């Protein structure tokens, strides 16, 4: 049955938009809520519009990708804003069957603020499975951009001028040069790319902005022989836990985060293989890692067959093997204590330096780049070359030039 509002609206060639949130929830699983269950349904803003070509009312259902959002409050906010936007747009004369002539009007009517865009962008990455650390990196520059222009600024009001002005201001005020400038531009590009893909803006304002040349990073510096020997000697005398953790990185090139998550069930001493499972691997692929004979001896001393297979290889700083996963910064903080004691904090060493050193020594020992790439579980050769960036520091030109 048509309501009075719908009858009035139809005289204007459209029915009044309303929000459809799916079938009512009749049962709620334990641990959930009615709101959460309702948010799992497909929602849409629905209305009808008179198609002049057919002379009939045509139904429209609009979501603007709101069904990707599963958080009840965020989803409700998104669709409430969408509902009001379509009410205003229709009242203002917008037509869903004449996109070319009223595209500009439509975008202005349903535009969202920078703050709302950030909320949707963050929710999208959470449900996509993006790592929390990566999301935080994306948002750090987006937050700076929002603070600069204001949370209520509409996303469709941002042009390449505003983006360039912001980056130049940050460069001049906070020293955003080289990699910092480039990475900030990349993060903003991802943000506005998301908004463009979801039709909140007609074009990505970052596309034509100026970039900067990256300055070579000094992170993960390869140890000098003297520093490496001093570090290993100090760890051997003072911290067996950090010593084995660092040795394992060196011999396996398994990343520190992956080592923290590694359980005994992932280690097979009989076959000499460690399998980093897909759910903890950076590249999301389970690839076996061969246990070097030198590392095998140290793992055998731990007598890991006496523990439950669910125990963690580095679950305890006292016994090394433990039943709980160690804290994110625990291994690094223990290693940093070593660097501080040896007055090496200013040399840009970190735990990845063991991985870099391992790869440089492999290369100097005759390993091919392809072999090193496979040992590191890299997806391509260019990724491996990053780990060999300091190789030139260890190469001497002592060969004769071929005669011509």
mmCIF file of C-alpha atoms in Angstrom:
data_model
loop_
_atom_site.group_PDB
_atom_site.id
_atom_site.type_symbol
_atom_site.label_atom_id
_atom_site.label_comp_id
_atom_site.label_asym_id
_atom_site.label_seq_id
_atom_site.Cartn_x
_atom_site.Cartn_y
_atom_site.Cartn_z
ATOM 1 C CA UNK A 1 0.000 0.000 0.000
ATOM 2 C CA UNK A 2 1.308 3.463 -0.847
ATOM 3 C CA UNK A 3 1.670 5.929 2.003
ATOM 4 C CA UNK A 4 0.632 9.579 1.714
ATOM 5 C CA UNK A 5 4.312 10.530 1.469
ATOM 6 C CA UNK A 6 4.857 8.048 -1.356
ATOM 7 C CA UNK A 7 1.768 9.333 -3.202
ATOM 8 C CA UNK A 8 3.051 12.895 -2.971
ATOM 9 C CA UNK A 9 6.523 11.809 -4.008
ATOM 10 C CA UNK A 10 5.185 9.914 -7.040
ATOM 11 C CA UNK A 11 3.734 13.164 -8.320
ATOM 12 C CA UNK A 12 7.389 14.178 -8.552
ATOM 13 C CA UNK A 13 8.260 11.013 -10.504
ATOM 14 C CA UNK A 14 9.742 9.107 -7.540
ATOM 15 C CA UNK A 15 8.769 7.316 -4.357
ATOM 16 C CA UNK A 16 10.202 8.297 -0.988
ATOM 17 C CA UNK A 17 13.470 6.380 -0.317
ATOM 18 C CA UNK A 18 13.526 4.008 2.658
ATOM 19 C CA UNK A 19 16.105 1.776 4.293
ATOM 20 C CA UNK A 20 15.653 -1.990 3.984
ATOM 21 C CA UNK A 21 17.774 -3.908 6.532
ATOM 22 C CA UNK A 22 16.719 -7.428 5.562
ATOM 23 C CA UNK A 23 14.517 -9.896 7.365
ATOM 24 C CA UNK A 24 13.945 -9.302 11.096
ATOM 25 C CA UNK A 25 16.234 -11.310 13.365
ATOM 26 C CA UNK A 26 14.315 -13.992 15.245
ATOM 27 C CA UNK A 27 17.186 -15.741 17.027
ATOM 28 C CA UNK A 28 20.572 -14.592 18.265
ATOM 29 C CA UNK A 29 23.525 -17.022 18.613
ATOM 30 C CA UNK A 30 25.342 -17.127 21.918
ATOM 31 C CA UNK A 31 28.024 -14.455 22.142
ATOM 32 C CA UNK A 32 26.394 -12.263 19.505
ATOM 33 C CA UNK A 33 23.775 -9.511 19.562
ATOM 34 C CA UNK A 34 20.674 -8.740 17.551
ATOM 35 C CA UNK A 35 22.402 -5.697 16.076
ATOM 36 C CA UNK A 36 25.410 -7.747 14.960
ATOM 37 C CA UNK A 37 23.227 -10.400 13.355
ATOM 38 C CA UNK A 38 21.125 -7.764 11.584
ATOM 39 C CA UNK A 39 24.313 -6.152 10.268
ATOM 40 C CA UNK A 40 25.210 -9.424 8.525
ATOM 41 C CA UNK A 41 22.191 -9.061 6.218
ATOM 42 C CA UNK A 42 22.280 -7.180 2.924
ATOM 43 C CA UNK A 43 20.985 -3.643 3.433
ATOM 44 C CA UNK A 44 19.985 -1.141 0.780
ATOM 45 C CA UNK A 45 18.273 2.193 0.260
ATOM 46 C CA UNK A 46 15.232 1.553 -1.970
ATOM 47 C CA UNK A 47 13.094 3.861 -4.073
ATOM 48 C CA UNK A 48 11.324 3.896 -7.427
ATOM 49 C CA UNK A 49 11.634 6.415 -10.240
ATOM 50 C CA UNK A 50 9.546 7.000 -13.339
ATOM 51 C CA UNK A 51 11.455 5.921 -16.444
ATOM 52 C CA UNK A 52 10.355 8.257 -19.256
ATOM 53 C CA UNK A 53 11.271 5.728 -21.938
ATOM 54 C CA UNK A 54 8.988 2.985 -20.586
ATOM 55 C CA UNK A 55 6.440 5.129 -18.762
ATOM 56 C CA UNK A 56 6.770 2.789 -15.752
ATOM 57 C CA UNK A 57 8.201 3.107 -12.285
ATOM 58 C CA UNK A 58 11.667 1.558 -12.073
ATOM 59 C CA UNK A 59 12.963 0.264 -8.733
ATOM 60 C CA UNK A 60 16.440 1.146 -7.479
ATOM 61 C CA UNK A 61 18.423 -0.327 -4.600
ATOM 62 C CA UNK A 62 21.563 1.533 -3.499
ATOM 63 C CA UNK A 63 24.301 0.306 -1.144
ATOM 64 C CA UNK A 64 27.540 2.104 -2.123
ATOM 65 C CA UNK A 65 29.390 -0.994 -0.872
ATOM 66 C CA UNK A 66 27.940 -0.566 2.592
ATOM 67 C CA UNK A 67 27.394 -4.318 2.870
ATOM 68 C CA UNK A 68 31.139 -4.806 3.125
ATOM 69 C CA UNK A 69 30.833 -3.252 6.562
ATOM 70 C CA UNK A 70 29.811 -5.689 9.317
ATOM 71 C CA UNK A 71 30.152 -3.407 12.342
ATOM 72 C CA UNK A 72 26.525 -2.484 13.259
ATOM 73 C CA UNK A 73 27.209 1.121 14.265
ATOM 74 C CA UNK A 74 29.407 1.930 11.272
ATOM 75 C CA UNK A 75 26.973 0.235 8.894
ATOM 76 C CA UNK A 76 23.998 2.070 10.376
ATOM 77 C CA UNK A 77 25.846 5.367 10.070
ATOM 78 C CA UNK A 78 26.753 4.653 6.452
ATOM 79 C CA UNK A 79 23.209 3.761 5.392
ATOM 80 C CA UNK A 80 21.571 6.571 7.378
ATOM 81 C CA UNK A 81 23.811 9.023 5.560
ATOM 82 C CA UNK A 82 23.047 7.299 2.247
ATOM 83 C CA UNK A 83 19.294 7.433 2.888
ATOM 84 C CA UNK A 84 19.363 11.142 3.662
ATOM 85 C CA UNK A 85 21.584 11.788 0.673
ATOM 86 C CA UNK A 86 19.162 10.143 -1.757
ATOM 87 C CA UNK A 87 16.195 11.913 -0.179
ATOM 88 C CA UNK A 88 17.929 15.249 -0.674
ATOM 89 C CA UNK A 89 19.155 14.360 -4.166
ATOM 90 C CA UNK A 90 15.716 13.300 -5.397
ATOM 91 C CA UNK A 91 14.091 16.378 -3.907
ATOM 92 C CA UNK A 92 16.752 18.502 -5.609
ATOM 93 C CA UNK A 93 15.904 17.052 -9.014
ATOM 94 C CA UNK A 94 18.441 14.279 -9.412
ATOM 95 C CA UNK A 95 17.409 11.440 -11.740
ATOM 96 C CA UNK A 96 18.822 7.879 -11.515
ATOM 97 C CA UNK A 97 17.947 7.289 -15.183
ATOM 98 C CA UNK A 98 19.863 10.295 -16.505
ATOM 99 C CA UNK A 99 23.372 9.797 -15.122
ATOM 100 C CA UNK A 100 25.242 11.838 -17.685
ATOM 101 C CA UNK A 101 23.391 15.086 -17.100
ATOM 102 C CA UNK A 102 23.211 14.977 -13.327
ATOM 103 C CA UNK A 103 26.410 13.139 -12.273
ATOM 104 C CA UNK A 104 27.788 16.291 -10.691
ATOM 105 C CA UNK A 105 24.585 16.872 -8.736
ATOM 106 C CA UNK A 106 24.549 13.249 -7.547
ATOM 107 C CA UNK A 107 28.123 13.364 -6.269
ATOM 108 C CA UNK A 108 27.494 16.580 -4.373
ATOM 109 C CA UNK A 109 24.360 15.129 -2.797
ATOM 110 C CA UNK A 110 25.916 11.916 -1.485
ATOM 111 C CA UNK A 111 29.413 13.211 -0.692
ATOM 112 C CA UNK A 112 30.852 12.133 2.640
ATOM 113 C CA UNK A 113 33.344 13.835 4.944
ATOM 114 C CA UNK A 114 37.029 12.973 5.274
ATOM 115 C CA UNK A 115 36.332 11.500 8.712
ATOM 116 C CA UNK A 116 33.533 9.285 7.368
ATOM 117 C CA UNK A 117 35.748 8.229 4.489
ATOM 118 C CA UNK A 118 38.497 7.249 6.913
ATOM 119 C CA UNK A 119 36.057 5.141 8.948
ATOM 120 C CA UNK A 120 34.929 3.242 5.861
ATOM 121 C CA UNK A 121 38.519 2.893 4.614
ATOM 122 C CA UNK A 122 39.616 1.448 7.978
ATOM 123 C CA UNK A 123 36.656 -0.936 8.154
ATOM 124 C CA UNK A 124 37.330 -2.116 4.592
ATOM 125 C CA UNK A 125 40.920 -3.064 5.451
ATOM 126 C CA UNK A 126 39.913 -4.802 8.694
ATOM 127 C CA UNK A 127 37.452 -7.052 6.881
ATOM 128 C CA UNK A 128 39.907 -7.541 4.032
ATOM 129 C CA UNK A 129 42.366 -9.006 6.549
ATOM 130 C CA UNK A 130 45.024 -6.286 6.267
ATOM 131 C CA UNK A 131 47.565 -6.505 9.088
ATOM 132 C CA UNK A 132 46.844 -4.089 11.987
ATOM 133 C CA UNK A 133 50.351 -2.649 11.665
ATOM 134 C CA UNK A 134 49.751 -1.889 7.981
ATOM 135 C CA UNK A 135 46.386 -0.277 8.744
ATOM 136 C CA UNK A 136 48.045 1.915 11.370
ATOM 137 C CA UNK A 137 50.663 2.969 8.810
ATOM 138 C CA UNK A 138 47.971 3.894 6.261
ATOM 139 C CA UNK A 139 45.956 5.858 8.792
ATOM 140 C CA UNK A 140 48.891 7.801 10.246
ATOM 141 C CA UNK A 141 49.181 9.923 7.092
ATOM 142 C CA UNK A 142 45.421 10.001 6.487
ATOM 143 C CA UNK A 143 44.939 11.344 10.018
ATOM 144 C CA UNK A 144 47.567 14.009 9.396
ATOM 145 C CA UNK A 145 45.735 15.012 6.207
ATOM 146 C CA UNK A 146 42.383 15.178 8.049
ATOM 147 C CA UNK A 147 43.898 17.239 10.867
ATOM 148 C CA UNK A 148 45.251 19.654 8.262
ATOM 149 C CA UNK A 149 41.946 20.229 6.419
ATOM 150 C CA UNK A 150 39.326 19.342 9.020
ATOM 151 C CA UNK A 151 37.275 16.209 9.658
ATOM 152 C CA UNK A 152 34.073 17.676 8.160
ATOM 153 C CA UNK A 153 35.631 18.590 4.821
ATOM 154 C CA UNK A 154 33.818 16.784 2.003
ATOM 155 C CA UNK A 155 35.926 14.290 0.100
ATOM 156 C CA UNK A 156 34.734 15.584 -3.276
ATOM 157 C CA UNK A 157 36.141 19.016 -2.445
ATOM 158 C CA UNK A 158 39.722 17.684 -2.367
ATOM 159 C CA UNK A 159 41.737 18.285 -5.537
ATOM 160 C CA UNK A 160 45.368 17.737 -6.458
ATOM 161 C CA UNK A 161 46.012 21.285 -5.208
ATOM 162 C CA UNK A 162 44.986 20.384 -1.643
ATOM 163 C CA UNK A 163 47.062 17.186 -1.699
ATOM 164 C CA UNK A 164 50.156 18.957 -3.047
ATOM 165 C CA UNK A 165 49.730 21.833 -0.592
ATOM 166 C CA UNK A 166 49.510 19.394 2.318
ATOM 167 C CA UNK A 167 52.581 17.397 1.273
ATOM 168 C CA UNK A 168 54.607 20.556 0.721
ATOM 169 C CA UNK A 169 53.555 21.879 4.122
ATOM 170 C CA UNK A 170 54.573 18.639 5.850
ATOM 171 C CA UNK A 171 57.854 18.625 3.942
ATOM 172 C CA UNK A 172 58.697 22.179 4.988
ATOM 173 C CA UNK A 173 57.400 21.951 8.560
ATOM 174 C CA UNK A 174 58.193 18.404 9.632
ATOM 175 C CA UNK A 175 60.960 17.376 7.249
ATOM 176 C CA UNK A 176 58.955 14.863 5.213
ATOM 177 C CA UNK A 177 61.670 14.258 2.630
ATOM 178 C CA UNK A 178 62.629 11.244 0.536
ATOM 179 C CA UNK A 179 60.933 8.034 1.632
ATOM 180 C CA UNK A 180 58.685 9.782 4.170
ATOM 181 C CA UNK A 181 57.251 12.078 1.498
ATOM 182 C CA UNK A 182 56.880 9.230 -1.021
ATOM 183 C CA UNK A 183 55.249 6.866 1.487
ATOM 184 C CA UNK A 184 52.840 9.596 2.618
ATOM 185 C CA UNK A 185 51.832 10.147 -0.993
ATOM 186 C CA UNK A 186 51.334 6.392 -1.453
ATOM 187 C CA UNK A 187 49.133 6.149 1.663
ATOM 188 C CA UNK A 188 46.974 9.078 0.555
ATOM 189 C CA UNK A 189 46.740 7.573 -2.924
ATOM 190 C CA UNK A 190 45.413 4.305 -1.444
ATOM 191 C CA UNK A 191 42.850 6.259 0.605
ATOM 192 C CA UNK A 192 41.512 8.292 -2.318
ATOM 193 C CA UNK A 193 41.724 5.283 -4.645
ATOM 194 C CA UNK A 194 39.330 3.490 -2.286
ATOM 195 C CA UNK A 195 36.961 6.488 -2.298
ATOM 196 C CA UNK A 196 37.037 6.652 -6.108
ATOM 197 C CA UNK A 197 36.424 2.896 -6.474
ATOM 198 C CA UNK A 198 33.381 3.236 -4.240
ATOM 199 C CA UNK A 199 32.039 6.245 -6.191
ATOM 200 C CA UNK A 200 32.463 8.817 -3.432
ATOM 201 C CA UNK A 201 34.699 10.945 -5.674
ATOM 202 C CA UNK A 202 34.895 11.181 -9.476
ATOM 203 C CA UNK A 203 38.710 11.078 -9.670
ATOM 204 C CA UNK A 204 41.740 10.344 -7.489
ATOM 205 C CA UNK A 205 43.307 13.741 -6.606
ATOM 206 C CA UNK A 206 46.687 12.150 -5.827
ATOM 207 C CA UNK A 207 47.278 10.756 -9.319
ATOM 208 C CA UNK A 208 48.859 13.862 -10.826
ATOM 209 C CA UNK A 209 50.692 15.146 -7.751
ATOM 210 C CA UNK A 210 54.466 15.433 -7.628
ATOM 211 C CA UNK A 211 56.560 12.644 -6.174
ATOM 212 C CA UNK A 212 60.034 12.638 -4.645
ATOM 213 C CA UNK A 213 63.153 10.557 -5.096
ATOM 214 C CA UNK A 214 63.527 8.032 -2.314
ATOM 215 C CA UNK A 215 66.577 8.447 -0.124
ATOM 216 C CA UNK A 216 68.394 5.203 0.612
ATOM 217 C CA UNK A 217 67.263 3.834 3.942
ATOM 218 C CA UNK A 218 69.804 3.006 6.623
ATOM 219 C CA UNK A 219 67.618 0.423 8.358
ATOM 220 C CA UNK A 220 68.746 -3.180 8.806
ATOM 221 C CA UNK A 221 72.453 -2.361 8.382
ATOM 222 C CA UNK A 222 74.665 -5.408 7.957
ATOM 223 C CA UNK A 223 76.969 -5.988 10.934
ATOM 224 C CA UNK A 224 80.670 -5.390 10.615
ATOM 225 C CA UNK A 225 82.680 -8.511 11.479
ATOM 226 C CA UNK A 226 83.942 -6.951 14.706
ATOM 227 C CA UNK A 227 80.492 -5.818 15.852
ATOM 228 C CA UNK A 228 78.936 -9.158 14.946
ATOM 229 C CA UNK A 229 81.513 -11.086 16.954
ATOM 230 C CA UNK A 230 81.048 -8.797 19.957
ATOM 231 C CA UNK A 231 77.259 -9.102 19.774
ATOM 232 C CA UNK A 232 77.320 -12.889 19.610
ATOM 233 C CA UNK A 233 79.818 -13.085 22.470
ATOM 234 C CA UNK A 234 77.682 -10.812 24.670
ATOM 235 C CA UNK A 235 74.474 -12.729 23.909
ATOM 236 C CA UNK A 236 76.199 -16.053 24.602
ATOM 237 C CA UNK A 237 77.311 -14.803 28.010
ATOM 238 C CA UNK A 238 74.165 -12.912 28.989
ATOM 239 C CA UNK A 239 71.053 -13.937 27.025
ATOM 240 C CA UNK A 240 70.744 -17.501 25.629
ATOM 241 C CA UNK A 241 67.135 -16.776 24.572
ATOM 242 C CA UNK A 242 68.018 -13.802 22.362
ATOM 243 C CA UNK A 243 71.115 -15.654 21.126
ATOM 244 C CA UNK A 244 69.111 -18.589 19.747
ATOM 245 C CA UNK A 245 66.414 -16.254 18.394
ATOM 246 C CA UNK A 246 69.022 -14.307 16.411
ATOM 247 C CA UNK A 247 70.852 -17.465 15.299
ATOM 248 C CA UNK A 248 67.568 -18.860 13.991
ATOM 249 C CA UNK A 249 66.934 -15.733 11.938
ATOM 250 C CA UNK A 250 70.452 -16.036 10.513
ATOM 251 C CA UNK A 251 70.169 -19.722 9.594
ATOM 252 C CA UNK A 252 66.549 -19.759 8.372
ATOM 253 C CA UNK A 253 65.797 -16.156 7.301
ATOM 254 C CA UNK A 254 62.430 -16.599 8.999
ATOM 255 C CA UNK A 255 61.046 -13.203 9.998
ATOM 256 C CA UNK A 256 60.979 -12.242 13.725
ATOM 257 C CA UNK A 257 57.175 -12.110 13.819
ATOM 258 C CA UNK A 258 56.937 -15.539 12.209
ATOM 259 C CA UNK A 259 59.407 -16.940 14.761
ATOM 260 C CA UNK A 260 57.321 -15.621 17.653
ATOM 261 C CA UNK A 261 54.282 -17.485 16.289
ATOM 262 C CA UNK A 262 56.171 -20.683 15.463
ATOM 263 C CA UNK A 263 54.894 -23.746 17.346
ATOM 264 C CA UNK A 264 56.637 -27.084 17.824
ATOM 265 C CA UNK A 265 54.157 -28.789 15.504
ATOM 266 C CA UNK A 266 55.666 -26.734 12.695
ATOM 267 C CA UNK A 267 59.126 -28.233 13.274
ATOM 268 C CA UNK A 268 60.100 -31.679 12.022
ATOM 269 C CA UNK A 269 63.597 -32.614 13.204
ATOM 270 C CA UNK A 270 63.437 -36.007 11.468
ATOM 271 C CA UNK A 271 63.038 -34.456 8.023
ATOM 272 C CA UNK A 272 65.009 -31.351 8.941
ATOM 273 C CA UNK A 273 62.237 -28.964 7.897
ATOM 274 C CA UNK A 274 60.432 -26.025 9.498
ATOM 275 C CA UNK A 275 57.119 -25.178 7.858
ATOM 276 C CA UNK A 276 55.930 -21.630 8.435
ATOM 277 C CA UNK A 277 52.110 -21.964 8.152
ATOM 278 C CA UNK A 278 50.190 -19.675 5.818
ATOM 279 C CA UNK A 279 48.271 -17.972 8.619
ATOM 280 C CA UNK A 280 51.457 -16.505 10.115
ATOM 281 C CA UNK A 281 53.591 -16.151 6.979
ATOM 282 C CA UNK A 282 53.898 -12.668 5.506
ATOM 283 C CA UNK A 283 53.219 -13.905 1.984
ATOM 284 C CA UNK A 284 50.309 -16.114 3.178
ATOM 285 C CA UNK A 285 51.858 -19.258 1.702
ATOM 286 C CA UNK A 286 53.094 -22.310 3.655
ATOM 287 C CA UNK A 287 56.638 -22.914 2.418
ATOM 288 C CA UNK A 288 59.106 -25.351 4.042
ATOM 289 C CA UNK A 289 62.436 -24.048 5.345
ATOM 290 C CA UNK A 290 65.412 -26.372 5.546
ATOM 291 C CA UNK A 291 67.098 -26.632 8.953
ATOM 292 C CA UNK A 292 70.831 -26.021 8.597
ATOM 293 C CA UNK A 293 73.031 -28.623 10.383
ATOM 294 C CA UNK A 294 74.431 -25.908 12.690
ATOM 295 C CA UNK A 295 70.921 -24.920 13.800
ATOM 296 C CA UNK A 296 69.820 -28.555 14.030
ATOM 297 C CA UNK A 297 72.349 -29.189 16.808
ATOM 298 C CA UNK A 298 70.946 -26.323 18.867
ATOM 299 C CA UNK A 299 67.331 -27.379 18.350
ATOM 300 C CA UNK A 300 68.113 -30.947 19.386
ATOM 301 C CA UNK A 301 69.510 -29.639 22.681
ATOM 302 C CA UNK A 302 66.087 -28.160 23.472
ATOM 303 C CA UNK A 303 64.549 -31.689 23.474
ATOM 304 C CA UNK A 304 61.365 -30.325 21.963
ATOM 305 C CA UNK A 305 59.827 -33.806 21.707
ATOM 306 C CA UNK A 306 59.224 -33.622 25.479
ATOM 307 C CA UNK A 307 56.783 -30.729 25.072
ATOM 308 C CA UNK A 308 53.275 -30.468 23.700
ATOM 309 C CA UNK A 309 53.231 -29.761 19.978
ATOM 310 C CA UNK A 310 51.158 -26.640 20.712
ATOM 311 C CA UNK A 311 54.031 -25.066 22.677
ATOM 312 C CA UNK A 312 55.922 -22.201 21.085
ATOM 313 C CA UNK A 313 59.564 -22.562 20.099
ATOM 314 C CA UNK A 314 60.338 -19.159 21.647
ATOM 315 C CA UNK A 315 57.561 -19.058 24.228
ATOM 316 C CA UNK A 316 59.667 -18.420 27.346
ATOM 317 C CA UNK A 317 62.721 -16.224 27.941
ATOM 318 C CA UNK A 318 63.981 -18.608 30.642
ATOM 319 C CA UNK A 319 63.465 -22.066 29.146
ATOM 320 C CA UNK A 320 63.123 -20.812 25.536
ATOM 321 C CA UNK A 321 60.293 -23.273 24.739
ATOM 322 C CA UNK A 322 57.018 -22.211 26.381
ATOM 323 C CA UNK A 323 53.271 -22.617 26.350
ATOM 324 C CA UNK A 324 52.412 -18.977 25.599
ATOM 325 C CA UNK A 325 53.323 -16.785 22.681
ATOM 326 C CA UNK A 326 55.948 -14.216 23.603
ATOM 327 C CA UNK A 327 55.208 -10.477 23.433
ATOM 328 C CA UNK A 328 55.682 -8.622 20.159
ATOM 329 C CA UNK A 329 58.654 -6.539 21.306
ATOM 330 C CA UNK A 330 60.241 -8.977 23.767
ATOM 331 C CA UNK A 331 62.981 -10.419 21.487
ATOM 332 C CA UNK A 332 63.841 -7.004 20.039
ATOM 333 C CA UNK A 333 64.034 -5.318 23.455
ATOM 334 C CA UNK A 334 66.421 -8.010 24.681
ATOM 335 C CA UNK A 335 68.564 -7.566 21.580
ATOM 336 C CA UNK A 336 68.479 -3.788 22.013
ATOM 337 C CA UNK A 337 69.800 -4.240 25.557
ATOM 338 C CA UNK A 338 72.826 -5.946 24.002
ATOM 339 C CA UNK A 339 73.347 -3.094 21.531
ATOM 340 C CA UNK A 340 73.090 -0.545 24.327
ATOM 341 C CA UNK A 341 75.665 -2.366 26.450
ATOM 342 C CA UNK A 342 78.077 -2.487 23.485
ATOM 343 C CA UNK A 343 77.416 1.161 22.495
ATOM 344 C CA UNK A 344 76.044 0.127 19.094
ATOM 345 C CA UNK A 345 72.647 1.820 19.159
ATOM 346 C CA UNK A 346 73.716 4.456 16.634
ATOM 347 C CA UNK A 347 74.649 1.985 13.887
ATOM 348 C CA UNK A 348 71.130 1.152 12.647
ATOM 349 C CA UNK A 349 71.405 -2.512 13.581
ATOM 350 C CA UNK A 350 68.227 -4.456 14.304
ATOM 351 C CA UNK A 351 67.075 -8.075 14.195
ATOM 352 C CA UNK A 352 66.654 -7.959 10.419
ATOM 353 C CA UNK A 353 70.395 -7.238 10.252
ATOM 354 C CA UNK A 354 70.937 -10.960 10.930
ATOM 355 C CA UNK A 355 68.838 -11.755 7.869
ATOM 356 C CA UNK A 356 70.756 -9.252 5.745
ATOM 357 C CA UNK A 357 74.085 -10.605 6.966
ATOM 358 C CA UNK A 358 72.991 -14.158 6.176
ATOM 359 C CA UNK A 359 72.050 -13.208 2.621
ATOM 360 C CA UNK A 360 75.252 -11.239 1.993
ATOM 361 C CA UNK A 361 77.362 -14.156 3.265
ATOM 362 C CA UNK A 362 75.379 -16.593 1.104
ATOM 363 C CA UNK A 363 76.113 -14.485 -1.954
ATOM 364 C CA UNK A 364 79.806 -14.185 -1.147
ATOM 365 C CA UNK A 365 79.918 -17.963 -0.591
ATOM 366 C CA UNK A 366 78.715 -18.580 -4.146
ATOM 367 C CA UNK A 367 74.925 -18.772 -3.775
ATOM 368 C CA UNK A 368 73.008 -17.436 -6.776
ATOM 369 C CA UNK A 369 70.412 -14.697 -6.322
ATOM 370 C CA UNK A 370 67.719 -17.232 -7.289
ATOM 371 C CA UNK A 371 68.837 -19.604 -4.520
ATOM 372 C CA UNK A 372 68.870 -16.788 -1.980
ATOM 373 C CA UNK A 373 65.418 -15.712 -3.134
ATOM 374 C CA UNK A 374 64.042 -19.216 -2.590
ATOM 375 C CA UNK A 375 65.702 -19.494 0.825
ATOM 376 C CA UNK A 376 63.977 -16.263 1.855
ATOM 377 C CA UNK A 377 60.610 -17.306 0.425
ATOM 378 C CA UNK A 378 60.550 -14.123 -1.672
ATOM 379 C CA UNK A 379 57.922 -13.688 -4.381
ATOM 380 C CA UNK A 380 60.399 -12.234 -6.875
ATOM 381 C CA UNK A 381 64.087 -11.516 -7.447
ATOM 382 C CA UNK A 382 63.735 -7.752 -6.969
ATOM 383 C CA UNK A 383 62.612 -8.339 -3.388
ATOM 384 C CA UNK A 384 65.788 -10.352 -2.794
ATOM 385 C CA UNK A 385 67.956 -7.595 -4.235
ATOM 386 C CA UNK A 386 66.748 -5.345 -1.413
ATOM 387 C CA UNK A 387 68.489 -7.648 1.044
ATOM 388 C CA UNK A 388 71.695 -7.430 -0.955
ATOM 389 C CA UNK A 389 71.729 -3.617 -1.064
ATOM 390 C CA UNK A 390 74.801 -3.469 1.184
ATOM 391 C CA UNK A 391 76.690 -6.084 -0.792
ATOM 392 C CA UNK A 392 78.939 -3.496 -2.454
ATOM 393 C CA UNK A 393 80.413 -2.667 0.956
ATOM 394 C CA UNK A 394 81.839 -6.199 1.091
ATOM 395 C CA UNK A 395 83.045 -6.592 -2.484
ATOM 396 C CA UNK A 396 86.610 -5.712 -3.506
ATOM 397 C CA UNK A 397 87.688 -5.252 -7.125
ATOM 398 C CA UNK A 398 90.712 -7.547 -7.378
ATOM 399 C CA UNK A 399 90.145 -9.147 -10.773
ATOM 400 C CA UNK A 400 91.905 -8.331 -14.006
ATOM 401 C CA UNK A 401 89.927 -6.621 -16.742
ATOM 402 C CA UNK A 402 89.426 -9.004 -19.704
ATOM 403 C CA UNK A 403 91.811 -8.140 -22.528
ATOM 404 C CA UNK A 404 90.484 -6.883 -25.838
#
